[in-house]
Short mmCIF file of C-alpha atoms in Angstrom, two decimals:
data_model
loop_
_atom_site.label_atom_id
_atom_site.label_comp_id
_atom_site.label_asym_id
_atom_site.label_seq_id
_atom_site.Cartn_x
_atom_site.Cartn_y
_atom_site.Cartn_z
CA UNK A 15 0.00 0.00 0.00
CA UNK A 16 1.62 3.32 -1.04
CA UNK A 17 2.53 5.64 1.77
CA UNK A 18 0.51 8.89 1.91
CA UNK A 19 2.54 12.07 1.27
CA UNK A 20 3.17 14.37 4.20
CA UNK A 21 0.80 17.35 4.51
CA UNK A 22 2.35 20.75 3.74
CA UNK A 23 2.05 24.08 5.50
CA UNK A 24 -0.27 25.34 2.76
CA UNK A 25 -2.65 22.42 3.43
CA UNK A 26 -3.21 23.55 7.02
CA UNK A 27 -3.50 27.18 5.85
CA UNK A 28 -6.22 26.18 3.35
CA UNK A 29 -8.19 24.40 6.08
CA UNK A 30 -8.12 27.47 8.30
CA UNK A 31 -9.01 29.73 5.34
CA UNK A 32 -12.07 27.60 4.56
CA UNK A 33 -13.21 27.80 8.21
CA UNK A 34 -12.78 31.58 8.27
CA UNK A 35 -14.78 32.05 5.03
CA UNK A 36 -17.59 29.90 6.47
CA UNK A 37 -17.83 32.29 9.44
CA UNK A 38 -18.25 35.16 6.93
CA UNK A 39 -21.07 33.32 5.16
CA UNK A 40 -18.96 32.18 2.19
CA UNK A 41 -19.25 28.41 2.00
CA UNK A 42 -16.64 26.67 -0.14
CA UNK A 43 -17.93 23.29 -1.30
CA UNK A 44 -14.77 21.22 -0.87
CA UNK A 45 -11.05 21.39 -0.22
CA UNK A 46 -10.28 21.94 -3.92
CA UNK A 47 -12.28 25.20 -3.93
CA UNK A 48 -10.61 26.22 -0.67
CA UNK A 49 -7.17 25.61 -2.18
CA UNK A 50 -8.01 27.64 -5.29
CA UNK A 51 -9.35 30.57 -3.24
CA UNK A 52 -6.56 30.46 -0.62
CA UNK A 53 -3.69 30.22 -3.10
CA UNK A 54 -3.31 33.98 -3.82
CA UNK A 55 -3.72 34.79 -0.13
CA UNK A 56 -0.97 32.29 0.78
CA UNK A 57 1.33 33.81 -1.85
CA UNK A 58 1.04 37.27 -0.34
CA UNK A 59 1.04 36.07 3.31
CA UNK A 60 3.52 37.53 5.78
CA UNK A 61 6.59 35.40 6.78
CA UNK A 62 5.27 35.15 10.35
CA UNK A 63 2.03 33.59 9.04
CA UNK A 64 3.95 31.14 6.88
CA UNK A 65 6.26 30.21 9.81
CA UNK A 66 3.25 29.38 11.97
CA UNK A 67 1.88 26.84 9.50
CA UNK A 68 5.31 25.45 8.61
CA UNK A 69 5.92 24.71 12.29
CA UNK A 70 2.54 23.01 12.50
CA UNK A 71 3.28 20.87 9.43
CA UNK A 72 6.70 19.90 10.86
CA UNK A 73 5.18 18.94 14.22
CA UNK A 74 2.56 16.73 12.56
CA UNK A 75 5.22 15.12 10.39
CA UNK A 76 7.40 14.24 13.42
CA UNK A 77 4.36 12.95 15.23
CA UNK A 78 3.38 10.60 12.41
CA UNK A 79 6.95 9.34 11.91
CA UNK A 80 7.31 8.06 15.48
CA UNK A 81 7.77 4.26 15.09
CA UNK A 82 5.18 2.09 16.74
CA UNK A 83 6.27 -0.32 19.45
CA UNK A 84 6.51 -3.87 18.09
CA UNK A 85 6.01 -7.08 20.08
CA UNK A 86 6.80 -10.75 19.66
CA UNK A 87 4.13 -13.44 19.59
CA UNK A 88 4.63 -13.80 23.37
CA UNK A 89 3.94 -10.11 23.98
CA UNK A 90 7.59 -9.19 24.65
CA UNK A 91 8.68 -5.84 23.15
CA UNK A 92 11.28 -6.34 20.43
CA UNK A 93 13.15 -3.29 21.69
CA UNK A 94 13.60 -5.04 25.04
CA UNK A 95 15.03 -8.12 23.31
CA UNK A 96 17.48 -5.99 21.32
CA UNK A 97 18.53 -4.12 24.46
CA UNK A 98 19.04 -7.41 26.33
CA UNK A 99 21.21 -8.81 23.52
CA UNK A 100 23.32 -5.65 23.53
CA UNK A 101 23.81 -5.93 27.28
CA UNK A 102 24.86 -9.57 26.98
CA UNK A 103 27.36 -8.73 24.25
CA UNK A 104 28.76 -5.91 26.35
CA UNK A 105 29.00 -8.21 29.38
CA UNK A 106 30.90 -10.81 27.33
CA UNK A 107 33.42 -8.22 26.19
CA UNK A 108 33.85 -7.02 29.77
CA UNK A 109 34.32 -10.62 30.95
CA UNK A 110 37.06 -11.33 28.40
CA UNK A 111 38.88 -8.13 29.29
CA UNK A 112 38.55 -8.82 33.01
CA UNK A 113 40.02 -12.34 32.65
CA UNK A 114 42.86 -11.04 30.48
CA UNK A 115 43.71 -8.36 33.05
CA UNK A 116 43.45 -10.86 35.91
CA UNK A 117 46.02 -13.19 34.30
CA UNK A 118 48.34 -10.40 33.14
CA UNK A 119 48.40 -8.48 36.43
CA UNK A 120 49.12 -11.58 38.50
CA UNK A 121 52.02 -12.65 36.30
CA UNK A 122 55.26 -12.16 38.22
CA UNK A 123 58.19 -10.97 36.03
CA UNK A 124 57.79 -13.65 33.40
CA UNK A 125 57.03 -16.37 35.93
CA UNK A 126 53.90 -18.24 36.89
CA UNK A 127 50.73 -16.14 37.32
CA UNK A 128 50.18 -15.90 41.08
CA UNK A 129 46.44 -16.37 40.96
CA UNK A 130 43.96 -18.45 42.97
CA UNK A 131 41.59 -20.07 40.49
CA UNK A 132 38.11 -21.02 41.71
CA UNK A 133 36.07 -23.61 39.83
CA UNK A 134 32.44 -24.48 40.49
CA UNK A 135 30.00 -27.11 39.26
CA UNK A 136 26.49 -28.17 40.24
CA UNK A 137 24.08 -31.04 39.58
CA UNK A 138 20.39 -30.27 39.40
CA UNK A 139 17.15 -32.27 39.35
CA UNK A 140 15.20 -30.12 36.91
CA UNK A 141 14.26 -26.55 36.01
CA UNK A 142 11.15 -25.12 37.64
CA UNK A 143 9.99 -21.99 35.80
CA UNK A 144 13.06 -19.72 36.00
CA UNK A 145 14.97 -21.52 38.79
CA UNK A 146 16.95 -24.75 38.89
CA UNK A 147 16.39 -27.32 41.64
CA UNK A 148 19.97 -27.96 42.77
CA UNK A 149 20.99 -31.25 44.40
CA UNK A 150 24.79 -30.97 44.61
CA UNK A 151 27.37 -28.19 44.57
CA UNK A 152 31.19 -28.16 44.57
CA UNK A 153 33.82 -25.41 44.64
CA UNK A 154 37.53 -26.04 44.16
CA UNK A 155 40.56 -23.77 44.51
CA UNK A 156 43.94 -24.37 42.85
CA UNK A 157 47.02 -22.55 41.59
CA UNK A 158 49.38 -23.44 38.77
CA UNK A 159 52.34 -23.44 41.16
CA UNK A 160 50.94 -25.56 44.01
CA UNK A 161 48.15 -27.50 42.32
CA UNK A 162 44.92 -28.51 44.01
CA UNK A 163 43.90 -26.94 47.30
CA UNK A 164 40.86 -27.74 49.41
CA UNK A 165 37.39 -28.54 48.03
CA UNK A 166 34.03 -27.36 49.35
CA UNK A 167 31.43 -30.00 48.48
CA UNK A 168 27.78 -29.95 49.50
CA UNK A 169 24.93 -32.44 48.99
CA UNK A 170 21.76 -30.33 48.98
CA UNK A 171 18.32 -31.47 50.04
CA UNK A 172 15.82 -29.01 48.50
CA UNK A 173 12.99 -30.47 50.57
CA UNK A 174 9.62 -31.24 49.04
CA UNK A 175 9.15 -31.84 45.32
CA UNK A 176 7.04 -29.11 43.67
CA UNK A 177 3.68 -30.29 42.39
CA UNK A 178 3.84 -31.57 38.83
CA UNK A 179 7.62 -32.07 38.76
CA UNK A 180 7.96 -35.52 40.36
CA UNK A 181 8.80 -37.22 37.06
CA UNK A 182 11.35 -34.55 36.08
CA UNK A 183 13.01 -34.87 39.48
CA UNK A 184 13.17 -38.64 39.05
CA UNK A 185 14.85 -38.31 35.66
CA UNK A 186 17.36 -35.76 37.00
CA UNK A 187 18.25 -37.92 39.99
CA UNK A 188 18.83 -40.91 37.72
CA UNK A 189 20.96 -38.96 35.24
CA UNK A 190 23.27 -37.35 37.80
CA UNK A 191 23.20 -40.00 40.51
CA UNK A 192 21.34 -37.84 43.03
CA UNK A 193 19.10 -39.06 45.82
CA UNK A 194 15.40 -38.23 45.55
CA UNK A 195 14.63 -35.18 47.74
CA UNK A 196 13.49 -36.36 51.16
CA UNK A 197 10.47 -34.47 52.43
CA UNK A 198 10.81 -36.03 55.88
CA UNK A 199 14.23 -34.45 56.44
CA UNK A 200 14.99 -30.81 57.06
CA UNK A 201 15.85 -28.95 53.85
CA UNK A 202 19.36 -27.61 53.39
CA UNK A 203 19.98 -24.12 54.71
CA UNK A 204 20.65 -21.99 51.62
CA UNK A 205 21.72 -19.02 53.71
CA UNK A 206 24.37 -21.12 55.42
CA UNK A 207 25.60 -22.49 52.08
CA UNK A 208 25.87 -18.92 50.77
CA UNK A 209 27.88 -17.89 53.83
CA UNK A 210 30.18 -20.90 53.36
CA UNK A 211 30.78 -20.01 49.70
CA UNK A 212 31.62 -16.38 50.53
CA UNK A 213 33.95 -17.50 53.31
CA UNK A 214 35.58 -20.02 50.96
CA UNK A 215 36.21 -17.34 48.33
CA UNK A 216 37.75 -15.04 50.95
CA UNK A 217 39.87 -17.66 52.72
CA UNK A 218 43.07 -17.06 50.72
CA UNK A 219 42.67 -13.26 51.04
CA UNK A 220 40.27 -12.31 53.89
CA UNK A 221 40.85 -8.56 53.54
CA UNK A 222 39.64 -8.37 49.93
CA UNK A 223 36.44 -6.41 49.31
CA UNK A 224 35.68 -7.80 45.83
CA UNK A 225 35.21 -11.57 45.57
CA UNK A 226 37.36 -13.39 42.98
CA UNK A 227 35.58 -14.68 39.87
CA UNK A 228 34.13 -18.18 39.70
CA UNK A 229 34.92 -20.17 36.56
CA UNK A 230 32.51 -22.75 35.15
CA UNK A 231 31.91 -24.53 31.87
CA UNK A 232 29.88 -22.45 29.38
CA UNK A 233 26.78 -24.66 29.59
CA UNK A 234 26.78 -24.33 33.39
CA UNK A 235 27.07 -20.52 33.51
CA UNK A 236 23.28 -19.86 33.63
CA UNK A 237 22.73 -22.73 36.10
CA UNK A 238 25.46 -21.68 38.55
CA UNK A 239 24.43 -18.03 38.24
CA UNK A 240 20.82 -18.95 39.00
CA UNK A 241 21.85 -21.05 42.02
CA UNK A 242 23.86 -18.16 43.48
CA UNK A 243 20.97 -15.77 42.76
CA UNK A 244 18.50 -18.02 44.58
CA UNK A 245 20.67 -18.01 47.70
CA UNK A 246 21.22 -14.24 47.49
CA UNK A 247 17.46 -13.62 47.24
CA UNK A 248 16.77 -15.74 50.33
CA UNK A 249 19.55 -14.06 52.31
CA UNK A 250 18.78 -10.53 51.10
CA UNK A 251 22.26 -10.28 49.59
CA UNK A 252 23.17 -8.33 46.45
CA UNK A 253 23.48 -10.72 43.52
CA UNK A 254 26.21 -8.67 41.83
CA UNK A 255 28.83 -9.71 44.42
CA UNK A 256 29.52 -12.83 42.31
CA UNK A 257 31.20 -12.95 38.92
CA UNK A 258 30.56 -16.20 37.02
CA UNK A 259 32.94 -16.49 34.06
CA UNK A 260 33.59 -19.05 31.32
CA UNK A 261 36.33 -21.58 32.01
CA UNK A 262 37.40 -21.91 28.35
CA UNK A 263 38.23 -18.18 28.23
CA UNK A 264 40.47 -18.59 31.28
CA UNK A 265 42.28 -21.58 29.73
CA UNK A 266 42.86 -19.61 26.52
CA UNK A 267 44.49 -16.69 28.36
CA UNK A 268 46.49 -18.84 30.77
CA UNK A 269 47.94 -20.98 27.98
CA UNK A 270 48.97 -17.94 25.91
CA UNK A 271 50.30 -15.62 28.62
CA UNK A 272 53.83 -17.06 28.34
CA UNK A 273 55.87 -15.37 25.60
CA UNK A 274 57.87 -18.50 24.76
CA UNK A 275 54.82 -20.55 23.83
CA UNK A 276 52.61 -17.81 22.48
CA UNK A 277 49.37 -18.96 20.86
CA UNK A 278 49.70 -22.51 22.12
CA UNK A 279 45.88 -22.53 22.05
CA UNK A 280 44.95 -20.31 19.06
CA UNK A 281 41.27 -19.72 19.82
CA UNK A 282 38.79 -20.01 22.65
CA UNK A 283 36.87 -22.60 20.61
CA UNK A 284 39.93 -24.89 20.72
CA UNK A 285 40.24 -24.29 24.45
CA UNK A 286 36.61 -25.34 24.87
CA UNK A 287 37.16 -28.50 22.81
CA UNK A 288 40.13 -29.41 25.04
CA UNK A 289 37.96 -29.12 28.12
CA UNK A 290 35.16 -31.12 26.52
CA UNK A 291 37.50 -33.97 25.62
CA UNK A 292 37.79 -34.59 29.37
CA UNK A 293 40.90 -36.80 29.09
CA UNK A 294 40.84 -37.48 32.86
CA UNK A 295 37.22 -38.68 32.76
CA UNK A 296 37.90 -42.15 34.14
CA UNK A 297 40.14 -41.12 37.01
CA UNK A 298 38.93 -43.31 39.91
CA UNK A 299 37.90 -42.19 43.39
CA UNK A 300 37.97 -38.42 42.84
CA UNK A 301 34.24 -37.96 43.40
CA UNK A 302 32.28 -37.72 46.63
CA UNK A 303 31.59 -40.79 48.78
CA UNK A 304 28.02 -41.03 47.51
CA UNK A 305 28.89 -41.10 43.80
CA UNK A 306 31.88 -43.37 44.38
CA UNK A 307 29.67 -45.87 46.22
CA UNK A 308 27.15 -46.09 43.36
CA UNK A 309 29.87 -46.21 40.68
CA UNK A 310 28.90 -42.84 39.13
CA UNK A 311 32.09 -40.92 39.87
CA UNK A 312 32.05 -39.33 36.41
CA UNK A 313 28.74 -37.55 37.13
CA UNK A 314 29.84 -36.13 40.49
CA UNK A 315 30.32 -32.35 40.55
CA UNK A 316 33.41 -32.82 42.72
CA UNK A 317 34.89 -35.14 40.10
CA UNK A 318 34.11 -32.66 37.32
CA UNK A 319 35.87 -29.67 38.88
CA UNK A 320 38.85 -31.86 39.78
CA UNK A 321 39.14 -33.11 36.19
CA UNK A 322 38.81 -29.55 34.89
CA UNK A 323 41.62 -28.39 37.17
CA UNK A 324 43.82 -31.30 36.03
CA UNK A 325 43.13 -30.39 32.39
CA UNK A 326 44.09 -26.73 32.87
CA UNK A 327 47.29 -27.56 34.74
CA UNK A 328 48.15 -30.26 32.22
CA UNK A 329 48.03 -27.70 29.39
CA UNK A 330 49.56 -24.71 31.20
CA UNK A 331 52.22 -25.89 33.65
CA UNK A 332 54.81 -26.93 31.06
CA UNK A 333 55.10 -23.41 29.70
CA UNK A 334 56.18 -22.19 33.15
CA UNK A 335 58.52 -25.16 33.87
CA UNK A 336 56.51 -26.16 36.94
CA UNK A 337 57.48 -29.45 38.56
CA UNK A 338 54.32 -31.54 38.44
CA UNK A 339 53.20 -33.33 41.57
CA UNK A 340 50.97 -36.39 41.55
CA UNK A 341 47.70 -35.79 43.36
CA UNK A 342 48.21 -32.01 43.06
CA UNK A 343 48.70 -31.31 39.37
CA UNK A 344 47.78 -34.74 38.01
CA UNK A 345 45.87 -37.81 39.21
CA UNK A 346 47.78 -39.92 41.71
CA UNK A 347 47.71 -43.03 39.50
CA UNK A 348 49.55 -41.45 36.53
CA UNK A 349 52.93 -43.10 35.77
CA UNK A 350 54.66 -39.75 35.40
CA UNK A 351 58.25 -41.05 35.29
CA UNK A 352 57.51 -43.48 32.49
CA UNK A 353 55.69 -40.83 30.48
CA UNK A 354 58.49 -38.27 30.85
CA UNK A 355 61.05 -40.90 29.84
CA UNK A 356 58.96 -41.74 26.81
CA UNK A 357 58.86 -38.05 25.91
CA UNK A 358 62.64 -37.83 25.94
CA UNK A 359 63.12 -40.95 23.83
CA UNK A 360 60.45 -40.00 21.33
CA UNK A 361 61.65 -36.38 21.33
CA UNK A 362 58.09 -35.22 21.85
CA UNK A 363 57.19 -31.54 21.99
CA UNK A 364 57.50 -30.58 25.69
CA UNK A 365 54.11 -28.87 25.49
CA UNK A 366 52.41 -32.23 24.84
CA UNK A 367 50.11 -33.00 27.72
CA UNK A 368 50.47 -35.86 30.15
CA UNK A 369 46.93 -36.98 29.41
CA UNK A 370 47.76 -37.46 25.72
CA UNK A 371 51.02 -39.25 26.50
CA UNK A 372 49.21 -41.48 28.97
CA UNK A 373 46.73 -42.45 26.26
CA UNK A 374 49.64 -43.03 23.89
CA UNK A 375 51.35 -45.33 26.39
CA UNK A 376 48.18 -47.40 26.70
CA UNK A 377 47.88 -47.75 22.94
CA UNK A 378 51.54 -48.76 22.70
CA UNK A 379 51.22 -51.36 25.43
CA UNK A 380 48.30 -52.97 23.60
CA UNK A 381 50.68 -54.11 20.86
CA UNK A 382 51.97 -57.06 22.83
CA UNK A 383 51.53 -59.37 19.84
CA UNK A 384 53.78 -57.32 17.52
CA UNK A 385 56.19 -59.30 15.32
CA UNK A 386 59.68 -60.10 16.57
CA UNK A 387 61.22 -58.01 13.78
CA UNK A 388 60.37 -54.75 15.57
CA UNK A 389 63.16 -52.21 15.70
CA UNK A 390 65.32 -51.64 18.76
CA UNK A 391 63.92 -48.15 19.23
CA UNK A 392 60.33 -49.40 19.53
CA UNK A 393 61.34 -52.04 22.08
CA UNK A 394 63.14 -49.34 24.08
CA UNK A 395 60.01 -47.20 24.04
CA UNK A 396 57.75 -49.98 25.24
CA UNK A 397 60.19 -50.88 28.02
CA UNK A 398 59.36 -47.68 29.91
CA UNK A 399 55.69 -48.52 30.13
CA UNK A 400 54.08 -49.95 33.21
CA UNK A 401 54.27 -53.69 33.82
CA UNK A 402 50.50 -54.11 33.66
CA UNK A 403 50.24 -54.17 29.89
CA UNK A 404 46.91 -54.30 28.20
CA UNK A 405 46.74 -57.26 25.79
CA UNK A 406 44.18 -57.05 23.04
CA UNK A 407 42.36 -60.39 22.61
CA UNK A 408 39.93 -61.06 19.77
CA UNK A 409 36.27 -61.16 20.69
CA UNK A 410 35.65 -64.21 18.44
CA UNK A 411 37.71 -67.02 16.93
CA UNK A 412 39.36 -66.10 13.60
CA UNK A 413 37.73 -67.72 10.56
CA UNK A 414 39.79 -69.85 8.16
CA UNK A 415 38.61 -68.23 4.94
CA UNK A 416 40.34 -70.82 2.73
CA UNK A 417 38.38 -73.61 4.42
CA UNK A 418 35.16 -71.64 4.63
CA UNK A 419 35.09 -70.82 0.93
CA UNK A 420 35.45 -74.44 -0.33
CA UNK A 421 32.76 -75.53 -2.81
CA UNK A 422 30.12 -77.97 -1.61
CA UNK A 423 30.49 -81.52 -3.11
CA UNK A 424 28.04 -82.77 -5.77
CA UNK A 425 25.25 -85.05 -4.58
CA UNK A 426 25.36 -88.73 -5.55
CA UNK A 427 22.60 -90.06 -7.80
CA UNK A 428 21.69 -92.63 -5.13
CA UNK A 429 21.30 -89.93 -2.50
CA UNK A 430 18.25 -90.86 -0.39
CA UNK A 431 15.12 -88.80 -0.84
CA UNK A 432 14.20 -86.19 1.74
CA UNK A 433 10.89 -86.63 3.50
CA UNK A 434 8.62 -83.64 3.90
CA UNK A 435 6.45 -83.40 6.95
CA UNK A 436 3.35 -81.32 7.50
CA UNK A 437 4.37 -77.81 8.29
CA UNK A 438 3.13 -74.39 7.36
CA UNK A 439 2.29 -75.53 3.82
CA UNK A 440 -0.94 -77.36 3.07
CA UNK A 441 0.54 -80.02 0.77
CA UNK A 442 2.54 -83.06 1.82
CA UNK A 443 4.66 -85.55 -0.05
CA UNK A 444 8.28 -86.33 -0.74
CA UNK A 445 11.03 -84.61 -2.62
CA UNK A 446 13.65 -86.80 -4.23
CA UNK A 447 16.92 -85.96 -5.88
CA UNK A 448 15.48 -86.46 -9.38
CA UNK A 449 12.64 -83.95 -8.98
CA UNK A 450 12.66 -81.05 -11.40
CA UNK A 451 11.44 -77.61 -10.37
CA UNK A 452 10.35 -75.00 -12.88
#
């Protein structure tokens, strides 16, 4: 539909001229007659008269050009959505800059960044409207120099199950190895958990006014943020005291802060893929007692943050020549001496991670049935592996293809006839070797 042209100053002058002539008893039939009669008067009008109607025309034009407020199908103003997206983008840029400054400022004259890193992870039953029903929470502190520090782990009993969410809670408890909320027991004190978290964040530096950031995996950022917000609302605390940042961004900046190994991890997407590989996934007995007892250590939030810390230290400590300690920088069951010896003999890049070399040692040890003509270098490499070698055994007996593909012998003419019993078919009789089928 074509847009109507804007009304001019002369248009409004003609309307007023027609009204004035009507008061004098001169009735103009339509606007066309009014325009024809008012045209010479408008031509000779004073500038002040023209300015009055030009201002009126401009005001009406601005009034009609004001855009109407648009809404989505859910009744949400589109302008609000755009504003929210701009705020999120601005917050992401601020987060990246804050992490970069945090790593750079705490770097001591080319040495290891002197920074306490706090990781957090939660397990939840389900999402109820805007909030998550949390069943387990873990915070962990570590440094690149000293490795793992203490862990704050909490099994949370949210109390009664909200009406209509029993099935969702059951699915969540099964997926993450959580116990069904017990209505007969006293619910966990969220205010006390909040106080414990704040105290935990301040333990290494009690005099600090601003709490250090909490790093989580990208998919857990909204869940952890919501959990902290729930506790703040119940305690009347300001939600902005916490900063929940992405863990992959931290890994990217930590790995590239050293000038010698600049751009070891080129992008944040690669850093995220390294964390998602979870090379320490099957490390035993690093979860809580509950998850260890039901053989679901991998789903424990305590196990997750521990594996994440191991992954970060495994990728970052070599650049700062930090002496790795078992149980602090790496799992206690890693054969570190054998792996380092293998690195020297294979002349592997010193930045290669222990997790990758550990996987390589397992794959090498599986070749126990290699031919005796192997070179001396390969035998020297396999000699540094652990004594408990994994031997690959076939799942079924090998088939002798030469025997299996032999042709079946021809039947003798005196081969006895085959009887045919009543079965699914309606006919009965006998089939002999001389029968001909068409």
